[in-house]
mmCIF file of the C-alpha atoms, coordinates in Angstrom:
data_MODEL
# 
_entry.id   MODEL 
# 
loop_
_atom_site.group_PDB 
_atom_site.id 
_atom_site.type_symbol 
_atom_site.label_atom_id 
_atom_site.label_alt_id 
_atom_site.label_comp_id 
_atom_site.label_asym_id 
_atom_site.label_entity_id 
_atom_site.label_seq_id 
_atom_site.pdbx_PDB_ins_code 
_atom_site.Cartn_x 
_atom_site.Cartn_y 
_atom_site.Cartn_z 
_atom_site.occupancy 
_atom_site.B_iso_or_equiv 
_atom_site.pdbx_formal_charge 
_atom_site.auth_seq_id 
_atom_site.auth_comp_id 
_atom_site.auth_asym_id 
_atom_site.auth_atom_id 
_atom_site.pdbx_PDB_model_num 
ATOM 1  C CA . UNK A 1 1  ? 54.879 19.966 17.908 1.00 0.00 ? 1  UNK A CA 1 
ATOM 2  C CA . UNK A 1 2  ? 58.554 20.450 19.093 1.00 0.00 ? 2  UNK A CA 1 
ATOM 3  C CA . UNK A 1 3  ? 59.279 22.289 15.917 1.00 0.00 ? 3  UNK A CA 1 
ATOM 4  C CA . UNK A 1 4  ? 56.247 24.410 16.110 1.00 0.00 ? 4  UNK A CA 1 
ATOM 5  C CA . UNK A 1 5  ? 56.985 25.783 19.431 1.00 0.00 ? 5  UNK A CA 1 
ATOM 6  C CA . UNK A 1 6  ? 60.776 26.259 18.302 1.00 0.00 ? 6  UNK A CA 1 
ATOM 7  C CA . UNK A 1 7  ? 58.889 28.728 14.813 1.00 0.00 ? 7  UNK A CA 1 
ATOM 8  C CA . UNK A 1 8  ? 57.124 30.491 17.182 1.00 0.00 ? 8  UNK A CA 1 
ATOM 9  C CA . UNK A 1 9  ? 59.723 31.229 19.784 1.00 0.00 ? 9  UNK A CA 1 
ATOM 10 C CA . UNK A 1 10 ? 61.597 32.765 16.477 1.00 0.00 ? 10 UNK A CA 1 
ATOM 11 C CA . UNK A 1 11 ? 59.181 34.562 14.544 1.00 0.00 ? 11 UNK A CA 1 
ATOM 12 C CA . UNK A 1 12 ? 55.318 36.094 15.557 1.00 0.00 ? 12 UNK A CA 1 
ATOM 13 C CA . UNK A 1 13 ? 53.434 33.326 15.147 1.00 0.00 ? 13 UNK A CA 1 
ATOM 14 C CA . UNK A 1 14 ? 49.338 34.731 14.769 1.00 0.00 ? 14 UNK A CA 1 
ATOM 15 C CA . UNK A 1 15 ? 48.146 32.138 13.233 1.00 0.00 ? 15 UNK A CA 1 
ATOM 16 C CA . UNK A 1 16 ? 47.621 28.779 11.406 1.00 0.00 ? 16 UNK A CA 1 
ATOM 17 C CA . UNK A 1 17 ? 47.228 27.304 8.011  1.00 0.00 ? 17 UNK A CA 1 
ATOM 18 C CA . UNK A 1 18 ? 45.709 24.198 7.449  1.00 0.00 ? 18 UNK A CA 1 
ATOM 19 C CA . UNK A 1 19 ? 47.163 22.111 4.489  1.00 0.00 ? 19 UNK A CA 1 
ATOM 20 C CA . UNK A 1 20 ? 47.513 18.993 3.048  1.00 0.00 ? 20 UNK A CA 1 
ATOM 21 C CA . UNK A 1 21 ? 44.255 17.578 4.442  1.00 0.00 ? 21 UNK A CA 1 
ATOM 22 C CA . UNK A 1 22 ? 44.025 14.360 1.915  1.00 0.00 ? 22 UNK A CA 1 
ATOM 23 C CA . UNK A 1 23 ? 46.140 12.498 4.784  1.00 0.00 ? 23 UNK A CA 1 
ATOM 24 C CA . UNK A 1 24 ? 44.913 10.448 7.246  1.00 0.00 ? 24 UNK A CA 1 
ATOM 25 C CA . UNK A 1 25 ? 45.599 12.499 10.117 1.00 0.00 ? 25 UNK A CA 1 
ATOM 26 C CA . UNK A 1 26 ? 42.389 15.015 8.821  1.00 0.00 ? 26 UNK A CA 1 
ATOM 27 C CA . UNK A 1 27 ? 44.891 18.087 10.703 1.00 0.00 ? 27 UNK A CA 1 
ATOM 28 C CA . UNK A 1 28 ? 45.061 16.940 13.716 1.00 0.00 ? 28 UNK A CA 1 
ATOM 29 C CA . UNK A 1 29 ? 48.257 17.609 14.390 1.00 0.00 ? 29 UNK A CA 1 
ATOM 30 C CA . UNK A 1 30 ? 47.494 21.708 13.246 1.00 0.00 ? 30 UNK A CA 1 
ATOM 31 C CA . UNK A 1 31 ? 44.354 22.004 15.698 1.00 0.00 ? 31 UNK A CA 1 
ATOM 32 C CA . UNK A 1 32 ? 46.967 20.312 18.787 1.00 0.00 ? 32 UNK A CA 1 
ATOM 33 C CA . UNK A 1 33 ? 49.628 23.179 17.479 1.00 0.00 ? 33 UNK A CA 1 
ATOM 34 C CA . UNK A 1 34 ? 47.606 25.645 17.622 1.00 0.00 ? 34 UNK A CA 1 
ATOM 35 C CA . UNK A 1 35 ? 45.629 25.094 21.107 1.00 0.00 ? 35 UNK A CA 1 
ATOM 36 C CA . UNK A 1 36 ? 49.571 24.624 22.185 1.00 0.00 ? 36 UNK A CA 1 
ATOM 37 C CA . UNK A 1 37 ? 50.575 28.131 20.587 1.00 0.00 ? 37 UNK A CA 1 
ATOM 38 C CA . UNK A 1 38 ? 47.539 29.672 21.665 1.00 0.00 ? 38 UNK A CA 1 
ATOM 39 C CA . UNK A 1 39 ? 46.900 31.099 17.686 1.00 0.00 ? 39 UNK A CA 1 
ATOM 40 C CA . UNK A 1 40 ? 43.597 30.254 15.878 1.00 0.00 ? 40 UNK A CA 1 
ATOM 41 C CA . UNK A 1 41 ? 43.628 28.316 12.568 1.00 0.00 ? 41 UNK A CA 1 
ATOM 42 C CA . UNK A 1 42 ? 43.034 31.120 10.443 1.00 0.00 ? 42 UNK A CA 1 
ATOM 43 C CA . UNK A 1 43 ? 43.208 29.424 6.461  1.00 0.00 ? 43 UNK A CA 1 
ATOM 44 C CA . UNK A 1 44 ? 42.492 26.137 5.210  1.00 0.00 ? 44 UNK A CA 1 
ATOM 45 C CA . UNK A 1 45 ? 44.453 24.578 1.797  1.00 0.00 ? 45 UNK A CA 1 
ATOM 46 C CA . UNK A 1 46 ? 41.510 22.970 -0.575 1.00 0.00 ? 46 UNK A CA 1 
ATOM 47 C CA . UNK A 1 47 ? 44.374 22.468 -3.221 1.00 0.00 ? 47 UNK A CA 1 
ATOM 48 C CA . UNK A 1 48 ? 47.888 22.680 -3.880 1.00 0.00 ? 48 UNK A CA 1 
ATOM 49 C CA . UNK A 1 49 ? 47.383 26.334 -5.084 1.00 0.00 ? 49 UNK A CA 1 
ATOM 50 C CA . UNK A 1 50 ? 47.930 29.300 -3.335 1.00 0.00 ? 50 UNK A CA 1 
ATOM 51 C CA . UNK A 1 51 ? 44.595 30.212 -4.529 1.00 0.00 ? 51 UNK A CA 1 
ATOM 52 C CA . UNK A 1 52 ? 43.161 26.955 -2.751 1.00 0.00 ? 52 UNK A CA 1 
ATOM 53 C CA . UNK A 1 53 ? 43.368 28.747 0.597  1.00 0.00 ? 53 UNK A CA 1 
ATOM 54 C CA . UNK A 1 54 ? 40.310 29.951 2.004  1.00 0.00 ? 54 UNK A CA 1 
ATOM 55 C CA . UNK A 1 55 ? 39.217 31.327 5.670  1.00 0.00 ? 55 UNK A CA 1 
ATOM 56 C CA . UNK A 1 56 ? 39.137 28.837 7.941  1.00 0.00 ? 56 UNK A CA 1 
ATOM 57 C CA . UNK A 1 57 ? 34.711 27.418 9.198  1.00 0.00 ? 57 UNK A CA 1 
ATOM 58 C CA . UNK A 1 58 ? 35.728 25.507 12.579 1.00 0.00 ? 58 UNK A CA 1 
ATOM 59 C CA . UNK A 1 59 ? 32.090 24.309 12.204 1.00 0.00 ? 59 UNK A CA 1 
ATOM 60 C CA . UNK A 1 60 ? 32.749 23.248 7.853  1.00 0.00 ? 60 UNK A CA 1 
ATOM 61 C CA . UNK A 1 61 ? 35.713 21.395 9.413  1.00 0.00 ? 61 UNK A CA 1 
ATOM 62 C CA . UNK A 1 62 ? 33.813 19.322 12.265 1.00 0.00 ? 62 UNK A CA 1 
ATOM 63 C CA . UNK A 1 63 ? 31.377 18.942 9.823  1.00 0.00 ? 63 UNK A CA 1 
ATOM 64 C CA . UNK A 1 64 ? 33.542 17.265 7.433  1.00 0.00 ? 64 UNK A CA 1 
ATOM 65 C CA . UNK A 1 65 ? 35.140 15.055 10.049 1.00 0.00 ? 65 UNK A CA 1 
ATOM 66 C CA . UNK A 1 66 ? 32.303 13.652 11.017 1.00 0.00 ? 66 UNK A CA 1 
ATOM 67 C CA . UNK A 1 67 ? 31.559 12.730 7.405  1.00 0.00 ? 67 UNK A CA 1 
ATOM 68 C CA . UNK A 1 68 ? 32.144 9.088  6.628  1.00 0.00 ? 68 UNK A CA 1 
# 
């Protein structure tokens, strides 16, 4: 989170992308960054790909955290 807040005090941070989600931590860490920076998630990484990005469904992702 510390390094987050240092990125954004450097640069114009509007937003978030959410990658890497076959780890156990299902982006946590991303949603607590970006409440903290006060920027929406605005992509989410299916793949490894830059194509794999897509807009980010806040209900798709609850949805899928919920899923067992």
């Amino acid at each position: 989170l510390r390094q987050a807040l240092l990125f954004r005090d450097a640069v114009d941070v509007t937003g978030i992308a959410l990658t890497k989600l076959d780890g156990t931590a299902k982006g946590g860490i991303a949603l607590a960054i970006a409440q903290e920076l006060g920027v929406p998630v605005k992509l989410i990484g299916i793949g490894e790909g830059l194509e794999d990005l897509r807009p980010f469904d806040p209900d798709d992702f609850a949805r899928a955290l919920l899923e067992v």
